[in-house]
Coordinates of N, CA and C in Angstrom, one line a residue:
X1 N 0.8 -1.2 0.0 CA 0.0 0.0 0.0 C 0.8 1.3 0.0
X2 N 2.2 1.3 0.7 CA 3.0 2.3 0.3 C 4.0 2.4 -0.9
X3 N 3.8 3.1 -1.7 CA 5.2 3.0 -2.7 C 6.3 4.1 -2.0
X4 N 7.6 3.4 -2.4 CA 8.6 4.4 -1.8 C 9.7 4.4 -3.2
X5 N 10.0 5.6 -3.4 CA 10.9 5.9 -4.6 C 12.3 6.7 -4.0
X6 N 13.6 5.9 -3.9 CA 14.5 6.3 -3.7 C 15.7 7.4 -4.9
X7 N 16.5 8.2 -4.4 CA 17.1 8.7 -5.5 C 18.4 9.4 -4.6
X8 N 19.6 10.0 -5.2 CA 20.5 10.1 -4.9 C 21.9 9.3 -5.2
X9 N 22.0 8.2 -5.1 CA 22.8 7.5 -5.0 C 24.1 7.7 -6.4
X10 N 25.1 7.2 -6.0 CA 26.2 7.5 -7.5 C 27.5 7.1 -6.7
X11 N 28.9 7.8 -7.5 CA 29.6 7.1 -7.3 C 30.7 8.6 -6.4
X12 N 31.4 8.4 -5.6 CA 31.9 9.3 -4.8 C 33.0 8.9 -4.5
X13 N 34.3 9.7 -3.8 CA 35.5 9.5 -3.2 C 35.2 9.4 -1.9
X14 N 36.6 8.4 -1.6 CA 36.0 8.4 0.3 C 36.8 9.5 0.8
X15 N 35.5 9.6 2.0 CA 35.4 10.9 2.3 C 34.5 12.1 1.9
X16 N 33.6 12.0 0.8 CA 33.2 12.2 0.5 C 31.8 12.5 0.7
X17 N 30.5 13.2 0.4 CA 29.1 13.1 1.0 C 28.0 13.1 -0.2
X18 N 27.2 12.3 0.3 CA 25.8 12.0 -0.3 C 24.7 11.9 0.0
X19 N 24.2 12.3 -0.4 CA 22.4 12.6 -0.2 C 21.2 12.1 -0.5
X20 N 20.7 10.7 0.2 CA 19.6 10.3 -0.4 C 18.2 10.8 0.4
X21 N 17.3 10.1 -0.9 CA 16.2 11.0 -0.8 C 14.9 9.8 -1.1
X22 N 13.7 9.9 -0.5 CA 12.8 8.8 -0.3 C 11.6 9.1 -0.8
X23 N 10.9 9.5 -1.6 CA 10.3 9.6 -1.9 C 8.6 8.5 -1.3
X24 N 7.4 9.1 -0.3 CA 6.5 8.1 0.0 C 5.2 8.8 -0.4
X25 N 4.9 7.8 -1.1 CA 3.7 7.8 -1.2 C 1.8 8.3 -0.2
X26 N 2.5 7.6 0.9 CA 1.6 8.4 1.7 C 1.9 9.3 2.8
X27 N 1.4 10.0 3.6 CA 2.0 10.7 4.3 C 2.4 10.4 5.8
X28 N 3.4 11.0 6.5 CA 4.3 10.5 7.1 C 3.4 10.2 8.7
X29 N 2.2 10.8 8.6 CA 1.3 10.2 9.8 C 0.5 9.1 10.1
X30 N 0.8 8.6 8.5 CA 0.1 7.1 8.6 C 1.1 6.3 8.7
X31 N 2.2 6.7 8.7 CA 3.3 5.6 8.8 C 4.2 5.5 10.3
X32 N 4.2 4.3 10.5 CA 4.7 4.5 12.2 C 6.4 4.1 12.1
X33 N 6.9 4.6 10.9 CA 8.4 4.8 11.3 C 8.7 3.9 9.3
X34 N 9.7 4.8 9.4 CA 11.0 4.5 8.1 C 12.4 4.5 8.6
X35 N 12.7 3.8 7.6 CA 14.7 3.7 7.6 C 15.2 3.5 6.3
X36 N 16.3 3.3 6.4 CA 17.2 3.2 5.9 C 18.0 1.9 6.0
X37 N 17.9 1.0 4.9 CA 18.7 -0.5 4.7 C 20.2 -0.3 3.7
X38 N 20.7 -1.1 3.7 CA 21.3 -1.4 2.6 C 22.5 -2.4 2.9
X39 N 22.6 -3.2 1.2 CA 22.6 -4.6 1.4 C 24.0 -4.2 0.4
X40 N 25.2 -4.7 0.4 CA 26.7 -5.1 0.1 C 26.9 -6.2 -0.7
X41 N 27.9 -6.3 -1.9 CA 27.6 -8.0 -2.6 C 28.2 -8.9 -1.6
X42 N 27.5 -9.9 -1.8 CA 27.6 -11.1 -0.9 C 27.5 -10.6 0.8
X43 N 26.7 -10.0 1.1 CA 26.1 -9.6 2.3 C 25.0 -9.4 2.9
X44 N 24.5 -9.6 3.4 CA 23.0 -9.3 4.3 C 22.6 -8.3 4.4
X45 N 21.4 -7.8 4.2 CA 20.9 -6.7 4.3 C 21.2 -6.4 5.8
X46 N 21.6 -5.1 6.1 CA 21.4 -4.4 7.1 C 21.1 -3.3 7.4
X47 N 21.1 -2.6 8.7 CA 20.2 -2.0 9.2 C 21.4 -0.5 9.1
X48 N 20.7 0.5 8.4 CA 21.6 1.8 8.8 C 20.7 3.0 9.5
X49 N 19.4 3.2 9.7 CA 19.2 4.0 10.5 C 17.8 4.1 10.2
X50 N 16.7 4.3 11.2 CA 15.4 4.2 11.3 C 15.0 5.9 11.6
X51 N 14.1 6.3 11.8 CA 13.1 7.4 12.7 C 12.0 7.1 12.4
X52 N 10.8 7.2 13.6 CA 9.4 7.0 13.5 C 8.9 7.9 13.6
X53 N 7.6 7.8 13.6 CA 6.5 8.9 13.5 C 7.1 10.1 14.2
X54 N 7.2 9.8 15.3 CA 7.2 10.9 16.4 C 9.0 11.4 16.6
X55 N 9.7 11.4 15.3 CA 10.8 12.0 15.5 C 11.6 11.1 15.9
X56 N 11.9 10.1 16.3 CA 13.1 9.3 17.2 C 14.0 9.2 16.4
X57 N 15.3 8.6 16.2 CA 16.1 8.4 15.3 C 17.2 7.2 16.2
X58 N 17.3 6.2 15.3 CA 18.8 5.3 15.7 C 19.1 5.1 14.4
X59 N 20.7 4.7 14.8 CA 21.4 4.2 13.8 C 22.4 3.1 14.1
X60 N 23.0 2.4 13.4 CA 23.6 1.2 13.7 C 24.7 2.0 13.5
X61 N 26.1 1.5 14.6 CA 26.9 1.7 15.4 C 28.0 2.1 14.4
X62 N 28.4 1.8 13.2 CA 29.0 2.0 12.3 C 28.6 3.1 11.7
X63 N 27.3 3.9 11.6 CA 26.8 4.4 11.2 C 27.2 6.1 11.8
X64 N 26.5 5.8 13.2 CA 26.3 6.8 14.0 C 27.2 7.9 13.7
X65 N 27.2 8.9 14.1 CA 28.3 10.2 13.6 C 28.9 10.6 12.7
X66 N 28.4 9.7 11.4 CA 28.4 9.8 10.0 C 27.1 10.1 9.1
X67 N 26.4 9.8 9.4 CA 25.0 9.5 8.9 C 24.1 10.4 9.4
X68 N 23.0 11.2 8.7 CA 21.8 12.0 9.5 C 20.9 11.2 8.7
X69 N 19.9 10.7 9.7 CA 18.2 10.6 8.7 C 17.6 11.4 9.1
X70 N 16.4 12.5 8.3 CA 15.8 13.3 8.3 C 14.9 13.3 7.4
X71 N 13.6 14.2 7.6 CA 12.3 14.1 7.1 C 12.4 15.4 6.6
X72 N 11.0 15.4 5.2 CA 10.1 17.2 4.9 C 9.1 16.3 5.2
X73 N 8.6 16.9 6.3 CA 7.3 16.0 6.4 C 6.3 17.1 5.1
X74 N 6.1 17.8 4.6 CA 5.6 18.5 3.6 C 6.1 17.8 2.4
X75 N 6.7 17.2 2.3 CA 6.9 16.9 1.0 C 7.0 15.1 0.9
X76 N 6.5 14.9 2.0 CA 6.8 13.2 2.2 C 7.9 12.7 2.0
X77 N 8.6 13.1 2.2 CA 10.3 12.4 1.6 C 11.1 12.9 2.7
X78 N 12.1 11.3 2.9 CA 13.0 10.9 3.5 C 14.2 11.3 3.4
X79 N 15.2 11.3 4.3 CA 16.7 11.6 4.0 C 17.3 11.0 4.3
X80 N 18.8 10.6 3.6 CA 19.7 10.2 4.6 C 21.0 11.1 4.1
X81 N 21.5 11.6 5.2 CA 22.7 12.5 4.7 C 23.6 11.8 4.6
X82 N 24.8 11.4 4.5 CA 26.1 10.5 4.2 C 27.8 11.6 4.1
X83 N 27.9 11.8 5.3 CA 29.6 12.4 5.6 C 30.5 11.2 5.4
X84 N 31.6 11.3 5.2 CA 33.1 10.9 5.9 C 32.9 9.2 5.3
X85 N 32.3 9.4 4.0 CA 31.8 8.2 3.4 C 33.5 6.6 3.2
X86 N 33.3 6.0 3.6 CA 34.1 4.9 3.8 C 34.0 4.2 2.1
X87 N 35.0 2.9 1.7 CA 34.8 2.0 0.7 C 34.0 1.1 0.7
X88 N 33.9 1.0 2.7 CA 33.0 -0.1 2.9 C 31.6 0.3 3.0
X89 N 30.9 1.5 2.7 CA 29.5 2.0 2.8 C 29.0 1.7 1.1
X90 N 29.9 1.0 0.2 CA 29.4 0.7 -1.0 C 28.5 -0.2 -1.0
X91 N 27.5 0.0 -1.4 CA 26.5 -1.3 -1.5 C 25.1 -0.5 -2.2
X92 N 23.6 -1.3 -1.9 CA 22.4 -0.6 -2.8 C 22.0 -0.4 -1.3
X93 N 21.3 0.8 -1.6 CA 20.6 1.6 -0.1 C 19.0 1.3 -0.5
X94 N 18.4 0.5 0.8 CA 16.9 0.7 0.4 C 16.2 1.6 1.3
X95 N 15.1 2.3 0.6 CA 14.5 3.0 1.7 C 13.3 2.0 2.3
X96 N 12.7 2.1 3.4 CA 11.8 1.1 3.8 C 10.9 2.0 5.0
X97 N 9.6 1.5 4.9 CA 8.8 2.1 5.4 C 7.7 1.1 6.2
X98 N 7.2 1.0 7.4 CA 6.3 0.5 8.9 C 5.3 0.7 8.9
X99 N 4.5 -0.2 8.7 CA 2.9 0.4 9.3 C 2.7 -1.1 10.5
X100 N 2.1 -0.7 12.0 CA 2.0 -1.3 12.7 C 0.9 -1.8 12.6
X101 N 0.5 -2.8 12.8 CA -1.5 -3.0 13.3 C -1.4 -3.7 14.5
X102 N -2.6 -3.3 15.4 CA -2.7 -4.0 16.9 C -1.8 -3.9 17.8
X103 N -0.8 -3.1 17.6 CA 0.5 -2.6 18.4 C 1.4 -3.5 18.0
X104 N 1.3 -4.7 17.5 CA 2.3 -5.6 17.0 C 2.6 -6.2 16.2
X105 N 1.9 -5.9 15.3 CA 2.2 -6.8 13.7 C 2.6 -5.8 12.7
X106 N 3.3 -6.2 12.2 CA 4.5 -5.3 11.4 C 4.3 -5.2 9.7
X107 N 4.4 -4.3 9.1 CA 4.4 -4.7 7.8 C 5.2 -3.6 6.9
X108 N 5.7 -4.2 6.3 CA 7.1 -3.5 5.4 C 6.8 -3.1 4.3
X109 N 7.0 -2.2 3.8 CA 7.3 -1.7 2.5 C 8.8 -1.6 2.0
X110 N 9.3 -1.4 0.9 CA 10.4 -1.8 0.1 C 10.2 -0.6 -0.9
X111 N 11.4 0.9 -1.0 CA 11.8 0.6 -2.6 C 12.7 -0.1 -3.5
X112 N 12.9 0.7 -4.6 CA 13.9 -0.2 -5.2 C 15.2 0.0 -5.3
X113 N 15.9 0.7 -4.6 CA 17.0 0.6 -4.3 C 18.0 1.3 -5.0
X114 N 19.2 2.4 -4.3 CA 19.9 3.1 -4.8 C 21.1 2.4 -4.4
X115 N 22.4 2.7 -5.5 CA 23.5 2.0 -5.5 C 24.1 3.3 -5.0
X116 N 25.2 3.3 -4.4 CA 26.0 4.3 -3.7 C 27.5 3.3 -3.8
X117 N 28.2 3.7 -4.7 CA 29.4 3.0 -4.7 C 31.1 4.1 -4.0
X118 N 31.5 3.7 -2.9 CA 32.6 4.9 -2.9 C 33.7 4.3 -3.4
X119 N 34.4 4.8 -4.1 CA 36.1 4.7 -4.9 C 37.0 5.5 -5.1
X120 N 37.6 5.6 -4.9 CA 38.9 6.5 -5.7 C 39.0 6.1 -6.9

């Protein structure tokens, strides 16, 4: 029920910064929290930083002090800012988006995914 359209991603030096951008479909009050994934070749999707409805924000530990996620709640769209960008932050970034039901049951949305490659 939510579409999410990601954009930003490209190729950069390390050290370098990038700007992704999330594009949702519905607005940010029906949704009880978004993040930020992104999955490496031959690696597991992981977790790079969430915020919910009400403002919160985490990020995984590698992340932290590098990374901002941020909202326009006017414009429904997501952020993730990207400083002090590493070789090992190359991978496809997904945006992803929560809707809860009954306090507990979870359901995901998926877009399709931006490549963010860093190299010299």
């Amino acid at each position: 029920q939510v579409q999410l359209v990601e954009s930003g991603g490209g190729l950069v030096q390390p050290g370098g910064s990038l700007r992704l951008s999330c594009a949702a479909s519905e607005r940010f009050f029906s949704i009880n929290a978004m993040g930020w994934y992104r999955q490496a070749p031959g690696k597991e999707r992981e977790l790079v930083a969430t915020i919910t409805r009400g403002g919160t924000t985490n990020y995984a530990d590698s992340m932290k002090g590098r990374f901002t996620i941020f909202r326009d709640i006017a414009k429904n769209t997501l952020y993730l800012q990207m400083n002090s960008l590493k070789p090992e932050d190359t991978a496809v970034y997904y945006c992803n988006a929560v809707l809860v039901v009954a306090g507990t049951r979870e359901y995901h949305y998926w877009g399709q995914g931006t490549q963010v490659t860093v190299s010299s």
